[in-house]
Coordinates of C-alpha atoms and ligand atoms in Angstrom, one line a residue:
X1 CA 131.5 77.9 124.9
X2 CA 133.7 79.3 122.3
X3 CA 135.0 82.9 122.4
X4 CA 133.3 85.6 120.3
X5 CA 136.2 85.7 117.8
X6 CA 136.7 82.0 117.3
X7 CA 133.0 81.4 117.0
X8 CA 132.5 84.1 114.5
X9 CA 135.4 83.0 112.4
X10 CA 134.2 79.4 112.5
X11 CA 130.7 80.3 111.6
X12 CA 132.0 82.7 109.0
X13 CA 134.0 80.1 107.2
X14 CA 132.7 79.4 103.7
X15 CA 132.0 75.9 104.6
X16 CA 130.5 76.3 108.0
X17 CA 131.9 73.9 110.6
X18 CA 128.8 72.1 111.6
X19 CA 130.0 69.6 114.0
X20 CA 130.7 72.1 116.7
X21 CA 128.6 71.9 119.9
X22 CA 127.2 75.4 119.4
X23 CA 127.6 77.5 116.2
X24 CA 126.7 80.8 117.7
X25 CA 129.4 83.4 118.6
X26 CA 129.3 84.2 122.3
X27 CA 128.3 87.8 122.9
X28 CA 128.9 87.7 126.7
X29 CA 126.1 88.5 129.0
X30 CA 123.0 89.4 127.1
X31 CA 122.0 93.0 127.6
X32 CA 118.5 94.3 127.8
X33 CA 116.2 97.1 126.7
X34 CA 114.5 98.9 129.5
X35 CA 110.9 100.0 129.1
X36 CA 108.0 101.4 131.1
X37 CA 105.2 99.1 132.4
X38 CA 101.8 100.0 131.1
X39 CA 98.3 99.5 132.5
X40 CA 96.1 96.5 131.7
X41 CA 94.5 95.9 128.3
X42 CA 91.0 97.2 127.9
X43 CA 89.0 97.9 124.7
X44 CA 91.9 97.0 122.4
X45 CA 91.5 93.3 123.2
X46 CA 88.0 93.2 121.8
X47 CA 89.1 94.3 118.3
X48 CA 90.2 92.1 115.4
X49 CA 93.8 91.6 114.7
X50 CA 93.8 93.7 111.5
X51 CA 91.9 96.5 113.3
X52 CA 94.6 96.6 116.0
X53 CA 97.1 97.3 113.3
X54 CA 94.9 99.9 111.8
X55 CA 94.6 101.9 115.0
X56 CA 98.3 101.6 115.8
X57 CA 98.6 105.0 117.2
X58 CA 98.9 106.2 120.8
X59 CA 98.3 105.0 123.4
X60 CA 99.5 101.4 123.1
X61 CA 96.3 99.5 122.4
X62 CA 97.8 96.1 123.3
X63 CA 100.0 96.3 126.3
X64 CA 102.0 93.2 127.5
X65 CA 100.1 90.5 129.5
X66 CA 103.1 90.0 131.9
X67 CA 102.1 88.4 135.2
X68 CA 98.4 88.4 134.1
X69 CA 99.3 85.5 132.0
X70 CA 101.3 83.6 134.6
X71 CA 98.7 81.0 135.6
X72 CA 100.7 77.9 134.7
X73 CA 103.1 76.7 137.5
X74 CA 104.1 73.4 135.9
X75 CA 107.0 73.1 133.5
X76 CA 106.3 72.5 129.8
X77 CA 108.1 69.8 127.9
X78 CA 109.7 71.1 124.7
X79 CA 110.7 69.3 121.5
X80 CA 113.0 71.3 119.2
X81 CA 113.2 70.2 115.5
X82 CA 116.1 71.8 113.7
X83 CA 118.2 72.2 116.8
X84 CA 121.6 72.4 115.1
X85 CA 120.9 75.6 113.1
X86 CA 121.4 79.2 114.1
X87 CA 117.9 79.8 115.5
X88 CA 117.8 76.4 117.1
X89 CA 121.0 77.2 119.0
X90 CA 119.8 80.6 120.0
X91 CA 116.6 78.9 121.4
X92 CA 118.6 76.4 123.4
X93 CA 120.5 79.2 125.1
X94 CA 117.2 80.8 126.1
X95 CA 115.5 77.6 127.2
X96 CA 118.5 76.7 129.4
X97 CA 117.8 79.8 131.5
X98 CA 114.0 79.6 131.6
X99 CA 112.5 78.4 134.9
X100 CA 109.5 76.6 133.3
X101 CA 110.8 75.2 130.0
X102 CA 111.9 71.6 130.1
X103 CA 113.7 70.8 126.8
X104 CA 113.3 67.1 126.2
X105 CA 114.1 66.4 122.5
X106 CA 116.4 68.0 120.1
X107 CA 116.6 66.9 116.5
X108 CA 119.5 67.1 114.0
X109 CA 120.5 64.7 111.3
X110 CA 124.1 65.8 111.5
X111 CA 124.5 65.8 115.2
X112 CA 122.4 62.6 116.0
X113 CA 124.0 60.7 118.8
X114 CA 126.0 63.6 120.2
X115 CA 125.2 65.1 123.6
X116 CA 123.8 68.6 123.7
X117 CA 126.3 70.1 126.0
X118 CA 124.9 73.6 126.1
X119 CA 121.8 72.4 127.9
X120 CA 122.6 71.9 131.5
X121 CA 119.2 71.1 133.1
X122 CA 119.2 67.5 132.0
X123 CA 121.1 65.2 129.7
X124 CA 119.9 65.4 126.1
X125 CA 121.3 63.6 123.1
X126 CA 120.5 64.9 119.5
X127 CA 118.2 62.5 117.6
X128 CA 117.0 62.2 114.1
X129 CA 113.3 62.7 114.4
X130 CA 111.0 62.0 111.4
X131 CA 107.5 63.4 111.2
X132 CA 106.3 60.0 112.3
X133 CA 108.6 60.0 115.4
X134 CA 107.4 63.4 116.4
X135 CA 103.7 62.3 116.0
X136 CA 104.4 59.2 118.1
X137 CA 106.1 61.2 120.9
X138 CA 103.2 63.5 120.8
X139 CA 100.6 60.7 121.0
X140 CA 102.5 59.3 124.0
X141 CA 102.0 62.6 125.7
X142 CA 105.7 63.3 126.0
X143 CA 105.8 66.8 124.7
X144 CA 103.7 70.0 125.3
X145 CA 105.3 72.2 122.7
X146 CA 107.0 71.6 119.4
X147 CA 109.4 74.3 118.0
X148 CA 110.1 74.0 114.3
X149 CA 113.4 75.7 113.4
X150 CA 113.6 74.2 109.9
X151 CA 114.3 75.8 106.6
X152 CA 111.3 77.1 104.6
X153 CA 109.3 74.3 103.0
X154 CA 110.5 71.5 105.4
X155 CA 108.2 71.6 108.3
X156 CA 104.9 70.8 106.6
X157 CA 105.2 67.0 107.0
X158 CA 105.8 67.4 110.7
X159 CA 102.8 69.6 111.1
X160 CA 100.6 67.3 109.0
X161 CA 101.7 64.3 111.1
X162 CA 100.9 66.1 114.3
X163 CA 97.5 67.3 112.9
X164 CA 96.7 63.8 111.8
X165 CA 97.1 62.6 115.4
X166 CA 94.8 65.5 116.5
X167 CA 97.7 66.9 118.5
X168 CA 96.7 69.5 121.1
X169 CA 100.3 70.5 121.6
X170 CA 101.5 74.0 120.9
X171 CA 103.5 74.3 117.6
X172 CA 105.6 77.4 117.0
X173 CA 107.1 77.5 113.4
X174 CA 110.0 79.8 112.7
X175 CA 109.8 79.4 109.0
X176 CA 107.7 81.4 106.5
X177 CA 105.5 78.4 105.8
X178 CA 102.4 79.4 107.8
X179 CA 102.7 83.1 108.0
X180 CA 100.0 83.6 105.4
X181 CA 97.7 80.9 106.7
X182 CA 94.7 82.2 108.6
X183 CA 94.4 79.1 110.6
X184 CA 97.7 80.0 112.3
X185 CA 98.2 82.9 114.6
X186 CA 100.9 85.4 113.5
X187 CA 103.0 85.7 116.6
X188 CA 104.1 89.3 116.8
X189 CA 103.0 90.1 120.4
X190 CA 103.5 93.9 120.2
X191 CA 101.3 94.2 117.1
X192 CA 98.6 91.4 117.3
X193 CA 96.2 90.7 120.1
X194 CA 98.2 89.0 122.8
X195 CA 95.1 87.2 124.0
X196 CA 94.9 85.5 120.5
X197 CA 98.5 84.3 120.9
X198 CA 97.7 83.1 124.4
X199 CA 94.8 81.0 123.1
X200 CA 96.5 79.6 120.0
X201 CA 98.0 76.2 119.5
X202 CA 99.5 77.0 116.1
X203 CA 101.8 80.0 116.0
X204 CA 103.7 81.3 112.9
X205 CA 106.7 83.2 114.2
X206 CA 107.3 86.3 112.0
X207 CA 110.4 86.8 109.9
X208 CA 113.3 88.8 111.2
X209 CA 113.3 91.7 108.7
X210 CA 109.5 91.6 108.8
X211 CA 109.4 92.1 112.6
X212 CA 111.8 95.0 112.5
X213 CA 110.0 96.7 109.6
X214 CA 106.5 96.3 111.0
X215 CA 107.6 97.7 114.4
X216 CA 109.4 100.5 112.6
X217 CA 106.3 101.4 110.5
X218 CA 103.5 100.8 113.0
X219 CA 104.2 103.9 115.1
X220 CA 103.2 106.1 112.1
X221 CA 100.7 103.7 110.4
X222 CA 97.8 106.1 110.5
X223 CA 99.8 108.8 108.8
X224 CA 101.2 106.8 105.9
X225 CA 100.2 107.9 102.4
X226 CA 101.9 106.1 99.5
X227 CA 104.5 103.4 99.6
X228 CA 107.0 103.2 102.4
X229 CA 110.5 102.0 101.2
X230 CA 112.6 99.8 103.5
X231 CA 116.3 99.4 103.0
X232 CA 117.4 96.3 104.9
X233 CA 120.9 95.2 105.8
X234 CA 121.3 91.9 107.6
X235 CA 124.2 90.0 109.2
X236 CA 124.9 86.8 107.3
X237 CA 123.5 84.5 110.0
X238 CA 120.2 85.6 108.5
X239 CA 120.9 83.3 105.5
X240 CA 121.2 80.2 107.8
X241 CA 124.1 77.9 108.5
X242 CA 124.1 76.0 105.2
X243 CA 126.6 77.5 102.8
X244 CA 124.9 79.6 100.1
X245 CA 125.4 82.7 98.0
X246 CA 124.3 85.0 100.9
X247 CA 126.6 83.8 103.7
X248 CA 129.9 83.6 101.8
X249 CA 132.2 85.6 104.0
X250 CA 134.8 85.9 101.2
X251 CA 132.4 87.8 99.0
X252 CA 131.2 89.8 102.0
X253 CA 134.7 91.0 102.9
X254 CA 134.5 94.3 101.0
X255 CA 131.0 94.3 99.8
X256 CA 127.4 94.0 100.7
X257 CA 125.2 91.6 98.7
X258 CA 121.9 93.0 97.3
X259 CA 119.3 90.2 96.7
X260 CA 115.6 89.7 96.1
X261 CA 115.3 93.5 95.4
X262 CA 111.6 93.1 94.5
X263 CA 109.0 90.6 95.8
X264 CA 111.1 89.3 98.7
X265 CA 108.8 87.1 100.9
X266 CA 109.2 89.7 103.7
X267 CA 107.9 92.4 101.4
X268 CA 104.7 90.4 101.0
X269 CA 104.6 89.5 104.7
X270 CA 105.0 93.2 105.8
X271 CA 102.4 94.4 103.2
X272 CA 100.0 91.7 104.1
X273 CA 100.2 92.2 107.8
X274 CA 100.1 96.0 107.7
X275 CA 97.4 96.0 105.0
X276 CA 99.5 98.5 103.2
X277 CA 101.9 97.9 100.3
X278 CA 105.6 98.5 101.1
X279 CA 108.8 98.2 99.0
X280 CA 111.6 96.2 100.6
X281 CA 115.2 95.9 99.4
X282 CA 117.3 93.4 101.4
X283 CA 121.1 93.2 101.5
X284 CA 123.6 91.1 103.4
X285 CA 126.7 92.5 105.2
X286 CA 129.8 90.9 106.6
X287 CA 128.9 90.9 110.3
X288 CA 127.3 87.8 111.8
X289 CA 124.1 88.8 113.5
X290 CA 121.9 92.0 113.6
X291 CA 119.8 93.8 111.1
X292 CA 119.5 97.6 110.4
X293 CA 116.5 98.9 108.5
X294 CA 116.3 102.5 107.1
X295 CA 112.7 103.2 106.4
X296 CA 111.4 106.0 104.2
X297 CA 107.7 106.9 105.0
X298 CA 105.6 109.3 102.9
X299 CA 103.0 111.0 105.1
X300 CA 99.6 112.4 104.5
X301 CA 100.1 115.4 106.8
X302 CA 102.9 117.6 108.0
X303 CA 104.6 116.5 111.2
X304 CA 107.7 117.5 113.2
X305 CA 110.4 115.0 114.2
X306 CA 109.5 115.8 117.9
X307 CA 105.8 114.9 117.3
X308 CA 106.8 111.7 115.6
X309 CA 109.2 110.7 118.3
X310 CA 106.4 111.2 120.9
X311 CA 103.9 109.2 118.8
X312 CA 106.3 106.3 118.7
X313 CA 107.0 106.6 122.4
X314 CA 103.3 106.5 123.2
X315 CA 102.6 103.7 120.8
X316 CA 105.2 101.5 122.4
X317 CA 104.7 102.5 126.0
X318 CA 105.1 99.5 128.3
X319 CA 106.8 97.4 125.6
X320 CA 109.9 96.0 127.3
X321 CA 111.3 94.8 124.0
X322 CA 110.9 98.0 122.1
X323 CA 113.0 101.0 122.8
X324 CA 112.3 104.4 121.1
X325 CA 115.5 106.4 121.0
X326 CA 116.6 109.9 119.7
X327 CA 119.6 109.1 117.6
X328 CA 119.5 106.6 114.8
X329 CA 120.4 103.3 116.5
X330 CA 123.5 101.3 115.5
X331 CA 123.3 97.7 114.6
X332 CA 126.4 96.9 116.6
X333 CA 124.4 97.9 119.7
X334 CA 121.6 95.5 119.1
X335 CA 123.7 92.3 118.6
X336 CA 122.8 89.8 121.3
X337 CA 120.0 92.0 122.6
X338 CA 116.4 90.9 122.8
X339 CA 114.4 93.8 121.3
X340 CA 114.1 96.4 118.6
X341 CA 115.4 99.9 118.8
X342 CA 113.8 102.6 116.7
X343 CA 115.1 106.2 116.3
X344 CA 116.7 108.8 114.2
X345 CA 113.3 110.2 113.3
X346 CA 114.1 112.7 110.6
X347 CA 111.4 114.8 108.7
X348 CA 112.3 116.6 105.5
X349 CA 111.5 120.3 104.9
X350 CA 108.0 119.5 103.4
X351 CA 107.1 117.9 106.8
X352 CA 105.6 115.0 104.9
X353 CA 108.5 112.6 104.5
X354 CA 109.7 110.7 107.5
X355 CA 112.9 108.6 107.7
X356 CA 113.6 106.4 110.7
X357 CA 116.0 103.6 111.6
X358 CA 115.1 100.3 113.3
X359 CA 117.6 97.7 114.5
X360 CA 116.9 94.1 115.5
X361 CA 119.0 91.0 116.2
X362 CA 117.7 88.5 113.6
X363 CA 118.4 85.5 115.8
X364 CA 116.9 87.1 119.0
X365 CA 113.8 89.2 118.6
X366 CA 113.9 88.3 114.9
X367 CA 113.6 84.6 115.8
X368 CA 114.3 82.9 119.1
X369 CA 113.3 85.6 121.6
X370 CA 110.0 86.2 119.8
X371 CA 109.4 82.4 119.7
X372 CA 110.0 82.3 123.5
X373 CA 107.6 85.3 124.0
X374 CA 105.0 83.4 122.0
X375 CA 105.6 80.2 124.0
X376 CA 105.3 82.1 127.3
X377 CA 102.0 83.6 126.2
X378 CA 100.5 80.3 124.8
X379 CA 101.8 78.1 127.6
X380 CA 100.6 80.4 130.4
X381 CA 103.7 82.0 131.7
X382 CA 104.5 85.7 132.1
X383 CA 105.3 87.0 128.6
X384 CA 108.9 88.1 129.4
X385 CA 109.8 85.0 131.6
X386 CA 113.3 83.9 130.7
X387 CA 113.9 87.0 128.5
X388 CA 116.5 89.4 129.9
X389 CA 114.6 92.7 129.6
X390 CA 115.7 94.8 132.6
Ligands
LIG1 N1 118.6 82.8 110.6 C1 117.8 83.8 110.9 O1 118.2 84.9 111.1 C2 116.3 83.6 110.9 C3 115.8 82.4 110.4 N2 114.4 82.2 110.4 C4 113.9 81.0 109.9 O2 114.1 80.0 110.9 C5 114.3 78.7 110.2 C6 115.7 78.2 110.6 O3 116.7 79.1 110.3 P1 118.2 78.9 110.6 O4 118.3 78.4 112.0 O5 118.9 80.1 110.2 O6 118.6 77.7 109.6 P2 119.9 76.7 109.6 O7 120.1 76.4 108.2 O8 121.0 77.4 110.4 O9 119.4 75.4 110.3 C7 118.4 74.6 109.8 C8 118.1 73.4 110.7 O10 117.2 72.5 110.1 C9 117.7 71.2 110.0 N3 117.3 70.7 108.7 C10 117.6 71.2 107.5 N4 117.0 70.5 106.5 C11 116.3 69.6 107.1 C12 115.4 68.5 106.7 N5 115.2 68.4 105.4 N6 114.8 67.7 107.6 C13 115.0 67.9 108.9 N7 115.9 68.8 109.4 C14 116.5 69.7 108.5 C15 119.2 71.4 110.2 O11 119.9 70.3 110.9 P3 120.4 69.0 110.3 O12 120.8 69.3 108.9 O13 121.5 68.6 111.2 O14 119.3 68.0 110.4 C16 119.3 72.6 111.1 O15 119.2 72.2 112.4 C17 114.2 79.0 108.7 O16 112.9 78.7 108.3 C18 114.5 80.5 108.6 O17 113.9 81.0 107.5 C19 113.6 83.2 110.9 C20 114.1 84.4 111.4 C21 115.5 84.6 111.4
LIG2 C1 120.2 87.4 105.0 C2 119.1 86.5 104.6 O1 119.2 85.7 103.7 N1 118.0 86.6 105.3 C3 116.8 85.8 105.0 C4 115.8 86.2 106.0 C5 115.9 85.6 107.3 C6 114.8 84.7 107.5 O2 115.1 83.7 108.0 O3 113.6 85.0 107.1 P1 112.4 84.0 107.0 O4 112.1 83.6 108.4 O5 111.3 84.7 106.4 O6 112.9 82.9 106.2 C7 116.2 86.0 103.7 O7 116.3 87.0 103.1 O8 115.5 85.0 103.3

């Protein structure tokens, strides 16, 4: 494993070194977000997904399934397509520590033939897997869950090949390709019905900004009147490992890069999921991983910051990956951590304008950790298994 500094500088080079064993900077032992355990779900589970969003006030209508979901005692065999990339590497790190996940296949065109050294539970060699290869492995009963960690627009042929073979395996897709498809379950466990995720075989993992923003907005959802505005600032790993205009560290040295200032796909994703139009303005910064979101929320009635803080605390009671804090959280504190922090609740003198700050690690709760949470739910393990939360 490379040191934090050398990994960051390698990953930060304009032409990213791709033949390294792992391209993620080491952050040392992953820290966790503490939370309170809640009681079991009751009426909330009978409601539709959209309705759950709509009543997103206190108390938490959709508490974690935890040990209630831990019926499966056998390991699940995992195939990871797109294993070389940032999210793929973050997943390998998590799967290596998970007691029930048995990684069997990793695909990368660039690393094909090389051994995956970061996975210590068995010997695995990177392969180039086409959609047909994946369908064949699936047909032969070799894999229980496929993770697609591919760029947007690339995974459809894989899913089609699996569907053509009537695959019963679980598929979790990290791209945006199925987030608007009603046949797929949108896997944001804190906000959709966990029992739906547990029963699903097709899960669209939410976007990184979209996860942070929805969690940041949902605590006040019933009070919103008008259009919330979200200012988002992401580390450049959010733009993937392939060199492009948004991960050029030379440009990012003394600047932040604004992009897609209207109609970013996450603006549509957040608005669609919350059933409420939002405005979202993304930017990239010169750090590697971590997103900070400053959210301006117009309210229909007057509140105090103390009341709002309490509302968020109640809304997310029992959520081990969401921490409601007093001060505005710093993005430096969330890097390498598995949850979302929300805080800095500030209300203007009218009492009807709230500003808060949410932070999230784009590669963790924004991608890999959320994927593992969804896999745990859908494969029958405790929701937080393999995720350092305490
Ligand atoms: N980075 C982030 O913060 C987040 C990313 N996501 C989403 O997750 C997905 C992966 O992102 P990320 O890991 O950053 O991306 P990367 O660019 O870092 O990695 C992409 C991976 O896909 C493989 N790949 C690329 N093109 C193809 C292709 N045509 N056929 C087969 N394999 C291909 C690459 O390996 P090789 O070229 O060796 O085959 C590599 O393993 C994206 O859809 C992204 O939108 C979601 C949330 C956060
Ligand atoms: C900094 C940066 O470029 N971030 C990416 C978002 C990260 C991501 O992967 O989002 P999806 O999963 O929705 O693709 C972007 O704005 O497209």
